[in-house]
Coordinates of C-alpha atoms in Angstrom, one line a residue:
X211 CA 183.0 105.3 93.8
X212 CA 186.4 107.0 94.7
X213 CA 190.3 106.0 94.5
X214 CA 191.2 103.0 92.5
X215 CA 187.3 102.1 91.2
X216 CA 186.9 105.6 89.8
X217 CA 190.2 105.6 87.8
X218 CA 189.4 102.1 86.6
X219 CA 186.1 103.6 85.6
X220 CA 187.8 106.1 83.7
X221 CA 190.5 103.6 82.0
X222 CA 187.8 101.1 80.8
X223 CA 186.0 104.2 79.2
X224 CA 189.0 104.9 78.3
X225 CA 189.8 101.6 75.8
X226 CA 186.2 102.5 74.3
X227 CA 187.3 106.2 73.3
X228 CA 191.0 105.5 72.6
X229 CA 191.5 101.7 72.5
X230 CA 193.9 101.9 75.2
X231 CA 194.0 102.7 79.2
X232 CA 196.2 105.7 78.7
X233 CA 194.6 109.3 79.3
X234 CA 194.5 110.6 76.2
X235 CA 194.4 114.5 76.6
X236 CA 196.1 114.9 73.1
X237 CA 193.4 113.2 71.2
X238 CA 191.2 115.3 68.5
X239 CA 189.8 114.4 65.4
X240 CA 186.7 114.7 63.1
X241 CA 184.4 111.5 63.3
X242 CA 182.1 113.0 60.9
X243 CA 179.1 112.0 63.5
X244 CA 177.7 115.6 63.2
X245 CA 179.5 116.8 66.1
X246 CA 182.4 118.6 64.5
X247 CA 185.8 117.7 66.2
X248 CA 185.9 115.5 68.9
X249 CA 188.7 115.7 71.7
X250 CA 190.6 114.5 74.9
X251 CA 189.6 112.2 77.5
X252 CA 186.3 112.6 77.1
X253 CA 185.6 113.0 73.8
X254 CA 184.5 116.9 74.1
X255 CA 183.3 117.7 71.1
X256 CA 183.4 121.2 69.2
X257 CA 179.5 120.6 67.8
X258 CA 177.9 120.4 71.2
X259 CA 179.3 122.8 73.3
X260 CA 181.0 120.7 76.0
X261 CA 184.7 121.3 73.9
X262 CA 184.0 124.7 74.3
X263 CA 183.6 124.1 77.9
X264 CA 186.7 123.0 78.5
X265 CA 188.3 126.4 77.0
X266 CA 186.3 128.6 79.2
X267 CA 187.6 126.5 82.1
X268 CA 191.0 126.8 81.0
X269 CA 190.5 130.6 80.2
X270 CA 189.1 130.3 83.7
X271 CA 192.7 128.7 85.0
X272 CA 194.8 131.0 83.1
X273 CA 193.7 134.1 82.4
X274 CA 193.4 133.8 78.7
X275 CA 192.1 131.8 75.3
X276 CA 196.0 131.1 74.9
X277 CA 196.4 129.4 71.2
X278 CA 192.5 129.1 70.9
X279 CA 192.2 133.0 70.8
X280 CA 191.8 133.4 67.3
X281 CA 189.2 130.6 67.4
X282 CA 187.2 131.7 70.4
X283 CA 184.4 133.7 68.5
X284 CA 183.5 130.9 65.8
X285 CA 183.9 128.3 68.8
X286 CA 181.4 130.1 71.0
X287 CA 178.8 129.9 67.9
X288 CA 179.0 126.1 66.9
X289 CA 178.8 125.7 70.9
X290 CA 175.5 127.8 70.6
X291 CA 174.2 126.8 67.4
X292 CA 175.2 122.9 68.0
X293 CA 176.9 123.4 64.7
X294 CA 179.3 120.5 63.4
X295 CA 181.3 123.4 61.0
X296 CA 184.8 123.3 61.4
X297 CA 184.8 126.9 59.3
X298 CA 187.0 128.8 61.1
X299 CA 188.5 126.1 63.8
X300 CA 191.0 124.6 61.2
X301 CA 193.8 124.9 63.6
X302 CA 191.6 123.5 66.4
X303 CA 192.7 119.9 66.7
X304 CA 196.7 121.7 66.1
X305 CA 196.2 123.4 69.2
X306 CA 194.3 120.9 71.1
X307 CA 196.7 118.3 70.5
X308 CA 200.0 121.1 71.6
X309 CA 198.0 121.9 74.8
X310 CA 197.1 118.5 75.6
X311 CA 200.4 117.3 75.5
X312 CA 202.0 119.3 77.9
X313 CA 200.0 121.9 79.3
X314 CA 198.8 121.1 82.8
X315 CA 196.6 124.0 83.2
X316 CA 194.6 122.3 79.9
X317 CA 194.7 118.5 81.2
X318 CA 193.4 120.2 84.3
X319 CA 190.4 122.2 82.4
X320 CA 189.3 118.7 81.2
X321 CA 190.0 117.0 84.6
X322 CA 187.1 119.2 86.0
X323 CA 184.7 119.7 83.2
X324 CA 184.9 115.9 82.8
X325 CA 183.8 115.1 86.3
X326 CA 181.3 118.2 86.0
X327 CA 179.6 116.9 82.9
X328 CA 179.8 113.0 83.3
X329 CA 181.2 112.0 86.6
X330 CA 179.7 113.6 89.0
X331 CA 176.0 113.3 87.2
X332 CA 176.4 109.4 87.0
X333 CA 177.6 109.8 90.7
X334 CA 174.4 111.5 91.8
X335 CA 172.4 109.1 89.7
X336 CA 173.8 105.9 91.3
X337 CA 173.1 107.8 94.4
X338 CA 169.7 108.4 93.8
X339 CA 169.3 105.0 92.4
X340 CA 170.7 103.9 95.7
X341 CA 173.4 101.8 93.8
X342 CA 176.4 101.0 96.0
X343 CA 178.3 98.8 92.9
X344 CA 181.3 100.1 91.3
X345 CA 180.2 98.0 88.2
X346 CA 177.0 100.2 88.3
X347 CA 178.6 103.5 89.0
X348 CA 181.1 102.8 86.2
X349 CA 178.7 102.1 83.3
X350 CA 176.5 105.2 84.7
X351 CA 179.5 107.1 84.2
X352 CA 180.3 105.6 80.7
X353 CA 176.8 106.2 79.4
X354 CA 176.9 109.6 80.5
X355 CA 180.0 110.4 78.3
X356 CA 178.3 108.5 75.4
X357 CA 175.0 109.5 75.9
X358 CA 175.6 112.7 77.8
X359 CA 173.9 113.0 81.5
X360 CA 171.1 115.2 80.5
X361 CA 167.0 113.7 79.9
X362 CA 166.9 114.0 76.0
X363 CA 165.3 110.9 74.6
X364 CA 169.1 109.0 74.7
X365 CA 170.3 110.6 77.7
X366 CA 171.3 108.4 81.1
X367 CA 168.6 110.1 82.5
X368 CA 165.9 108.9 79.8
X369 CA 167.6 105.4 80.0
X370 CA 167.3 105.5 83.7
X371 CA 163.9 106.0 83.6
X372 CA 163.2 103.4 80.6
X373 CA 165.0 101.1 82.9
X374 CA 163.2 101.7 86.2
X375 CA 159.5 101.9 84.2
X376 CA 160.5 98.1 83.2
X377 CA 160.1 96.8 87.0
X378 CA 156.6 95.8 88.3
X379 CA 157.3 93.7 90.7
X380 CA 160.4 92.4 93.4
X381 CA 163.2 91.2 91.8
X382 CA 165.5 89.2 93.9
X383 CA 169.3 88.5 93.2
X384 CA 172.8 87.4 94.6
X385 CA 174.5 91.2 94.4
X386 CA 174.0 91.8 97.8
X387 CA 172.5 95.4 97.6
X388 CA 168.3 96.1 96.6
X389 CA 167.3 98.8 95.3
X390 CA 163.4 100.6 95.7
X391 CA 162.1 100.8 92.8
X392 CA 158.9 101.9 91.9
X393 CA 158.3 100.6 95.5
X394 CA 159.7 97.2 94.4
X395 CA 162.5 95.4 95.9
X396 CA 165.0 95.2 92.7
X397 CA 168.4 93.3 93.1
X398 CA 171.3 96.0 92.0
X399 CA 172.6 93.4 89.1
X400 CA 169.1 92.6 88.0
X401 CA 168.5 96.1 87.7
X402 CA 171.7 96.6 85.7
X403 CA 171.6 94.0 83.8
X404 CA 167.8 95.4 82.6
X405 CA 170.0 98.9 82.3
X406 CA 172.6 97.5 79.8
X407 CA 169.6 96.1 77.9
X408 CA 168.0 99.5 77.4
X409 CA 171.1 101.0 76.6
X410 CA 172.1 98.4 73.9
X411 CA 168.9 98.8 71.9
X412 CA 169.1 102.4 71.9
X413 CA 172.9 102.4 70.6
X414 CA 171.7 100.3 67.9
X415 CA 168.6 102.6 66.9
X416 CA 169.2 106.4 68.7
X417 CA 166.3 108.6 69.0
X418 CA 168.3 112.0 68.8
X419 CA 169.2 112.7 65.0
X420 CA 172.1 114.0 66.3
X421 CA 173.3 110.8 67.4
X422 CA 172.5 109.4 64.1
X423 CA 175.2 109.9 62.2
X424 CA 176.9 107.1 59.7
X425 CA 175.2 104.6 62.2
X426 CA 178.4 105.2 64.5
X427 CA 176.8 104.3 67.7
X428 CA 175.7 100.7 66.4
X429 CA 179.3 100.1 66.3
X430 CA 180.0 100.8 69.7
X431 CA 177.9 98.0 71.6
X432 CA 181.2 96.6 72.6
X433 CA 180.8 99.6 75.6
X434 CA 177.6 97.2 77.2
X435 CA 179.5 94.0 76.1
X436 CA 182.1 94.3 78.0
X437 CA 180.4 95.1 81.2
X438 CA 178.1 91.9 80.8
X439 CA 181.2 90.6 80.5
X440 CA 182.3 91.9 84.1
X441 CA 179.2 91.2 85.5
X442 CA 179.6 87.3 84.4
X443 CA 183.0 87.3 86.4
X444 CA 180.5 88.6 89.4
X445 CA 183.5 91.8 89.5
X446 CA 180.8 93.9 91.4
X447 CA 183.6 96.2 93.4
X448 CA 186.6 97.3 91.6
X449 CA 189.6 97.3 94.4
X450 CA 192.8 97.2 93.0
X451 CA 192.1 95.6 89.5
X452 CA 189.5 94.1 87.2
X453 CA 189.8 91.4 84.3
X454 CA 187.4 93.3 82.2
X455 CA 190.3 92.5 79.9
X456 CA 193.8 92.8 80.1
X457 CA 194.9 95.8 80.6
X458 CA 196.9 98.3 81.3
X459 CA 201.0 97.6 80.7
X460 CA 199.9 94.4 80.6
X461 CA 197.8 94.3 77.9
X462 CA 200.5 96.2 76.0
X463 CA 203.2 93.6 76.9
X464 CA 200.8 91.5 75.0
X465 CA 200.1 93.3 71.9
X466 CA 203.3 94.1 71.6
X467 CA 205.1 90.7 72.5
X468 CA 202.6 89.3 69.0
X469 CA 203.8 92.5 67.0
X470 CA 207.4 90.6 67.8
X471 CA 206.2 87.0 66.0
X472 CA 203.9 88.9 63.4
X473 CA 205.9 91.4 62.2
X474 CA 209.4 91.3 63.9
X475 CA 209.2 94.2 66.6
X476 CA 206.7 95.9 68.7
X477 CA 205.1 98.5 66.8
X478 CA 201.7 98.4 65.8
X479 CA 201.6 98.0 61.9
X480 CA 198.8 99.1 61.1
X481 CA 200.4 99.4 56.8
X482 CA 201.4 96.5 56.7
X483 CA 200.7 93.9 53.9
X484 CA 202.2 90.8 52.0
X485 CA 201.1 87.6 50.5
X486 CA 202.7 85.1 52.5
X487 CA 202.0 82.1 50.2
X488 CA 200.8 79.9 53.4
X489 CA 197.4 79.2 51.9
X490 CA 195.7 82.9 53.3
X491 CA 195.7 85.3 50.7
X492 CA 197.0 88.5 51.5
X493 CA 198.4 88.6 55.6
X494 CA 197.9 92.3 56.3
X495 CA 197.6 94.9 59.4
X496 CA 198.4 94.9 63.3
X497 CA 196.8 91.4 63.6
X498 CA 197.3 89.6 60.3
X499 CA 194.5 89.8 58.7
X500 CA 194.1 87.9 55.8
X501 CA 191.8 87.9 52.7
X502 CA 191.3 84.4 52.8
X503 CA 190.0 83.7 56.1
X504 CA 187.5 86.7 56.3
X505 CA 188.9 89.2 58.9
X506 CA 190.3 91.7 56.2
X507 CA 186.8 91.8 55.3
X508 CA 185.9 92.5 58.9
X509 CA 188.3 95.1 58.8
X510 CA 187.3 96.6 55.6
X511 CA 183.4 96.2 56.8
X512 CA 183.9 98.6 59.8
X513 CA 186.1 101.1 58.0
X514 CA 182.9 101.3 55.0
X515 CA 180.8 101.8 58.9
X516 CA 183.4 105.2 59.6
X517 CA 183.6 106.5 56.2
X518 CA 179.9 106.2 54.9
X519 CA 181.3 103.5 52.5
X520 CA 182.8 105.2 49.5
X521 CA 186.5 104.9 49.9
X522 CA 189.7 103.7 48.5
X523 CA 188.7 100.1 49.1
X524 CA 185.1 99.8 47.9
X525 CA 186.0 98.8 44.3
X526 CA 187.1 95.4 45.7
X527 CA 183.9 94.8 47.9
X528 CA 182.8 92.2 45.7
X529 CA 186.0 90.6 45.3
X530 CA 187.0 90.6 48.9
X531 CA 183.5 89.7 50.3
X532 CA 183.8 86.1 47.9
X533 CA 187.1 85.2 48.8
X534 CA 186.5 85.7 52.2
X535 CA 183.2 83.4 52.0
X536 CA 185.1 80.4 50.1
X537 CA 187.9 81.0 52.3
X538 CA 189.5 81.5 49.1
X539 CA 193.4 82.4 49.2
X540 CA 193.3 84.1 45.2
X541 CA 194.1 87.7 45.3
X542 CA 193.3 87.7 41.3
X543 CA 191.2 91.2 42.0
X544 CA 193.3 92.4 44.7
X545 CA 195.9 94.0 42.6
X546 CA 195.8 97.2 44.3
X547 CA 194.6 95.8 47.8
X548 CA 198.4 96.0 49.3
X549 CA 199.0 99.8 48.0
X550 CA 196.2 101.0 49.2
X551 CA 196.2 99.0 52.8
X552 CA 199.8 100.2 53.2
X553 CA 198.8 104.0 51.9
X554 CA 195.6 104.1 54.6
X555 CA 197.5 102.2 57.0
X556 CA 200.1 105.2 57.3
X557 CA 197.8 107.9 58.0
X558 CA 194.1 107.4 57.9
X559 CA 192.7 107.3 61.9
X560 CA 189.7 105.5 60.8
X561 CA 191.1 103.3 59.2
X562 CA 193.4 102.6 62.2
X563 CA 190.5 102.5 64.2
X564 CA 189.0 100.3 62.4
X565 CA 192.0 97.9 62.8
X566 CA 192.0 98.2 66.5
X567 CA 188.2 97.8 66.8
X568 CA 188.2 94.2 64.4
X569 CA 191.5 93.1 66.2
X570 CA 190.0 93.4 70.0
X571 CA 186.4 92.0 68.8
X572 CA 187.6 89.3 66.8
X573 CA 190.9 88.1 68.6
X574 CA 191.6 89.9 71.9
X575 CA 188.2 89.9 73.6
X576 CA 187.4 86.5 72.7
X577 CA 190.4 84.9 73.9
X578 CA 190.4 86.5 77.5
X579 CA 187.0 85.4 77.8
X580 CA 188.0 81.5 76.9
X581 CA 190.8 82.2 79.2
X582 CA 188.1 83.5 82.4
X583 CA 186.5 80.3 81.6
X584 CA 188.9 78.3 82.5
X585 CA 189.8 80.8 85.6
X586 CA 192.9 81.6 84.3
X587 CA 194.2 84.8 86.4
X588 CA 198.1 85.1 85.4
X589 CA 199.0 87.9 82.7
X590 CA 201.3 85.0 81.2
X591 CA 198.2 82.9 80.7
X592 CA 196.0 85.7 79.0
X593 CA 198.7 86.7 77.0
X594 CA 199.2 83.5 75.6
X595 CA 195.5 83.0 75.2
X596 CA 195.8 86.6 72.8
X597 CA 199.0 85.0 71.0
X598 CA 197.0 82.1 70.1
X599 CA 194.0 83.4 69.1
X600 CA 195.6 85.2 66.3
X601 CA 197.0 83.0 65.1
X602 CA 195.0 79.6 65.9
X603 CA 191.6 81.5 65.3
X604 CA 189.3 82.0 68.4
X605 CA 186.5 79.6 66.7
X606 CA 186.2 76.1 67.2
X607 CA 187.5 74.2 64.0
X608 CA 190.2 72.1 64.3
X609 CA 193.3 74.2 65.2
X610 CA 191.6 76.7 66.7
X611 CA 191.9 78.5 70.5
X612 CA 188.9 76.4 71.6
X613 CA 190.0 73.4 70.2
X614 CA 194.0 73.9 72.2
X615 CA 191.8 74.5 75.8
X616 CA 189.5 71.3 74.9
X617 CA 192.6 69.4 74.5
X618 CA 194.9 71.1 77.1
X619 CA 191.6 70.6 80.2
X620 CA 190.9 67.3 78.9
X621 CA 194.6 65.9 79.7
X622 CA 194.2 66.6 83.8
X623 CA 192.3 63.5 85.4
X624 CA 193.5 64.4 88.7
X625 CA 195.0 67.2 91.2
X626 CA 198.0 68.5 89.9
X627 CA 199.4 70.8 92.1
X628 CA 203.2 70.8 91.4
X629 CA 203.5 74.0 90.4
X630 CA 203.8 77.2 92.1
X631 CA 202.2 79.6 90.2
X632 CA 199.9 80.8 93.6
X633 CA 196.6 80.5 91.2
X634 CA 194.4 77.4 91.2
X635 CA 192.0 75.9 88.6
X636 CA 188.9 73.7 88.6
X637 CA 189.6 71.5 85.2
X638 CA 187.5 68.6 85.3
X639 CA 186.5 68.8 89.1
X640 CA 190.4 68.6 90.1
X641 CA 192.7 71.3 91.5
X642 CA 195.4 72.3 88.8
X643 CA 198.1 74.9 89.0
X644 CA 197.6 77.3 85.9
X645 CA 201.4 76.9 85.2
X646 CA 200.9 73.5 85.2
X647 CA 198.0 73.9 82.7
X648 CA 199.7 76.2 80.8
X649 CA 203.1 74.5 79.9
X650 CA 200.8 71.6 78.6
X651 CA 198.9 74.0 76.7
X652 CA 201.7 74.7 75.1
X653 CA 202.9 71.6 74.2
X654 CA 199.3 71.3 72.7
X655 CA 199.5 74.5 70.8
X656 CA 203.4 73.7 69.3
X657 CA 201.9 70.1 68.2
X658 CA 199.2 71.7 66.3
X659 CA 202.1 74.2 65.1
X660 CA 204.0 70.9 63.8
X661 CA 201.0 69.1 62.4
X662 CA 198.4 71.5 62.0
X663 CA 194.9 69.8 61.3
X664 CA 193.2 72.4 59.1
X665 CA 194.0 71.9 55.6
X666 CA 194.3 75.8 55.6
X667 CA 196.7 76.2 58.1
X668 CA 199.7 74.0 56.0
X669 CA 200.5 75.7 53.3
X670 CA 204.1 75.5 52.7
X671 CA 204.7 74.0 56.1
X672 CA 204.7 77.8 57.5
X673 CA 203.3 76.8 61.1
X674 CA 206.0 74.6 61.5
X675 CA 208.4 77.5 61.4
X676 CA 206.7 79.8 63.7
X677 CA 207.5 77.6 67.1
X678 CA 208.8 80.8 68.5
X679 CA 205.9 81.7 69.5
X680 CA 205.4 78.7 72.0
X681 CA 209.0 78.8 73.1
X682 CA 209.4 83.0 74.2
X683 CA 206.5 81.9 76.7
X684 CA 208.6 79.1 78.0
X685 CA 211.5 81.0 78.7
X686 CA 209.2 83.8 80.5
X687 CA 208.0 80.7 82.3
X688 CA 211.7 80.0 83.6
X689 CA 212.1 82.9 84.7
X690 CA 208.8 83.0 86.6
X691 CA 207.3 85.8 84.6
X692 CA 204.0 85.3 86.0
X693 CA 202.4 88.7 86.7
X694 CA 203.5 91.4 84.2
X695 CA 203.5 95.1 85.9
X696 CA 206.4 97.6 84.4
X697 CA 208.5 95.4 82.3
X698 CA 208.9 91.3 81.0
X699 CA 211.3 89.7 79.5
X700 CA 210.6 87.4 76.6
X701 CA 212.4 85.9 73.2
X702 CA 212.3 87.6 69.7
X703 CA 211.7 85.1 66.3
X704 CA 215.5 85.1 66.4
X705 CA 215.4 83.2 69.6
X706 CA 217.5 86.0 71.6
X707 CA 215.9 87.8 74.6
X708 CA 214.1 91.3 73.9
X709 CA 212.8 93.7 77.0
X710 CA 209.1 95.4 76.7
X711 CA 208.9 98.1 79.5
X712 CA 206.0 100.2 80.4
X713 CA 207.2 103.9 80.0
X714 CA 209.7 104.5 82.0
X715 CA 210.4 100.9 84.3
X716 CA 214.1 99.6 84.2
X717 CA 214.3 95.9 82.2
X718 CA 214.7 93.3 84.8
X719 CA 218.9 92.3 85.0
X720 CA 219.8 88.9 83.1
X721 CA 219.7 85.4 84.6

């Protein structure tokens, strides 16, 4: 794997460290996992010696410890001792996050004792293997950043073995490339589709006590999920992109474009909180989760999973777990349930975290797989998809994301090719341009805005007033927004046009 596959390698690991495609050399914190701090774009962590690592290589660069000279001593020991103290390294993320920011030198340090650790091990192991698929090289890699590459009972190298051990006899497939093993002719996708299975059981039940730790790793089965999920689109070789989800800018555009209907500008809002009145409970957080419908609950579930479950919000358990069976909008109970959302919401990571985890599993992840079933390839498309999960709901009752694509696919009874969108579907057995398919999607998703069949979803006619949602896509659609790169150019709740750019692109002139 080289060029484009191996940084898109690195990006999709990248969404499972940091949520996001961006390379995070900044990034430390303590995930209380028992492995002391854990840092940069590979998750180096103080407790097991590859952090430490990464200093000697920049000593190596530089010529010195720099800022992490005071340190070095009581870092060399947890490395030796595989000690998760942070006596004596309180300044550690400080520094980290200083150097990472702006020292090249440092980004470089983890550059190469990344790709010493992790990348070039999984390399060597597809190698051996005899795997030629970038799909296979790039969950090697990710396992062996998880896992680490060595042969402890979780290592890639155990899970390797586990894997092969599993073959007894020729396993044909449609991947194009065999494998030999145990003198068996193996099919490269059967093999990693065996390999993902291995993997997943032993997130869910670790051998190492190490990686036992507040049952972290159970929560982080999304990393095999979502290659299952590339391997259904049959994305074997990664050229120039991947749909593993959308990504990069473009998935920002999207988040950000919904932070615009749900809150009124693109930040992520991770604090706040308000009882709307339309039927919900409590509307709350970066994707509107609401007491009432059972995501808060999600949400509050997998911060308990980060925190052990004794925090701020465990006296309302009870409360929030009954309301969010009945689909009961009461916040009798909840009296304190905004001021502490909004007060964790400001500073707690986890708590973050577990915002962005619930959000992507529940909403954004779900959506762009209902949108690859339809074969939808545009950024405008999976956007939209995103937009309306929120706020539709990705399960099938009667307003929900589902329900929209039922209705939209079951409209088109023949070819409809009058668009010119350059991307085809196969609704029904008949060609459709995914403009095409979209636009009546919308009209679909603004009737069930205007008469919304759920008896949930009309309190105080509140749909009704949210048709800005529909109508920011349509004027994206005018002006043949298709494909979202550096910038895009949609409408705010106020109806008047907003720019989202990516970094540093220029805002595309008016028209």
């Amino acid at each position: 794997m080289c060029g484009c596959a191996k940084d898109i390698a690195i990006m999709i690991t990248g969404i499972y460290e940091n949520g996001d495609t961006d390379v995070h050399y900044d990034y430390c914190e303590n995930l209380d996992d028992g492995r002391g701090f854990t840092a940069g774009i590979a998750g180096f962590c103080s407790g097991t010696g590859d952090g430490w690592m990464v200093i000697e290589e920049y000593k190596r660069l530089t010529g010195s410890y720099g800022d992490f000279e005071s340190m070095a001593s009581a870092l060399e020991k947890d490395a030796t001792d595989g000690s998760d103290s942070t006596s004596g390294i309180e300044d550690y993320c400080s520094v980290w996050e200083k150097l990472g920011k702006s020292d090249k030198n440092f980004q470089q340090a983890q550059d190469n004792i990344r790709d010493q650790l992790y990348y070039d091990p999984a390399e060597q192991a597809s190698n051996t293997l005899g795997a030629r698929l970038d799909v296979t090289q790039g969950q090697l890699f990710d396992t062996a950043i998880q896992h680490g590459a060595g042969d402890d009972a979780d290592g890639m190298q155990a899970l390797i073995t586990n894997t092969n051990e599993s073959f007894n006899s020729d396993q044909p497939g449609d991947s194009g490339n065999t494998l030999n093993v145990n003198g068996h002719n193996v099919d490269e996708i059967v093999w990693l589709k065996k390999f993902i299975e291995v993997r997943t059981a032993d997130l869910k039940n670790p051998k190492e006590k190490d990686n036992q730790g507040g049952n972290y790793w159970a929560q982080t089965t999304y990393r095999t999920e979502s290659y299952s999920y590339i391997i259904d689109q049959k994305e074997y070789m990664w050229t120039s992109s991947t749909s593993a989800k959308l990504d990069g800018c473009a998935k920002t555009f999207a988040l950000a474009i919904t932070n615009i209907y749900e809150n009124g500008d693109t930040d992520f809002h991770f604090d706040y909180c308000e009882n709307l009145n339309d039927g919900r409970g409590f509307t709350s957080g970066i994707a509107g989760f609401c007491t009432g419908t059972g995501d808060a609950w999600e949400v509050v579930q997998k911060y308990h999973s980060l925190t052990g479950g004794n925090d701020k919000f465990t006296p309302m358990d009870s409360v929030l777990k009954q309301y969010a069976e009945d689909s009961d909008s009461s916040t009798k109970g909840l009296d304190n349930y905004c001021k502490v959302w909004e007060e964790l919401g400001k500073t707690d990571k986890k708590f973050r975290k577990a915002q962005t985890l619930m959000r992507d599993e529940m909403y954004f992840d779900p959506s762009q797989e209902l949108g690859a079933k339809v074969g939808l390839q545009l950024s405008i498309s999976q956007a939209q998809m995103y937009d309306a999960g929120v706020q539709h709901g990705t399960w099938a009752d009667k307003d929900g994301l589902p329900t929209l694509i039922e209705e939209t696919s079951a409209s088109f009874g023949n070819d409809t090719l009058d668009g010119n969108s350059g991307s085809t579907l196969d609704v029904n057995g008949h060609k459709v341009d995914e403009i095409t398919w979209l636009k009546k999607f919308m009209q679909v998703r603004q009737d069930h805005l205007l008469h919304p069949r759920e008896k949930y979803n009309q309190g105080d006619n509140y749909w009704a007033q949210t048709l800005y949602r529909v109508r920011s896509y349509e004027y994206a659609i005018d002006r043949k927004e298709y494909v979202w790169t550096d910038s895009v150019k949609l409408l705010d709740n106020d109806g008047k046009p907003v720019c989202i750019r990516c970094e540093t692109a220029k805002c595309p002139a008016k028209q």
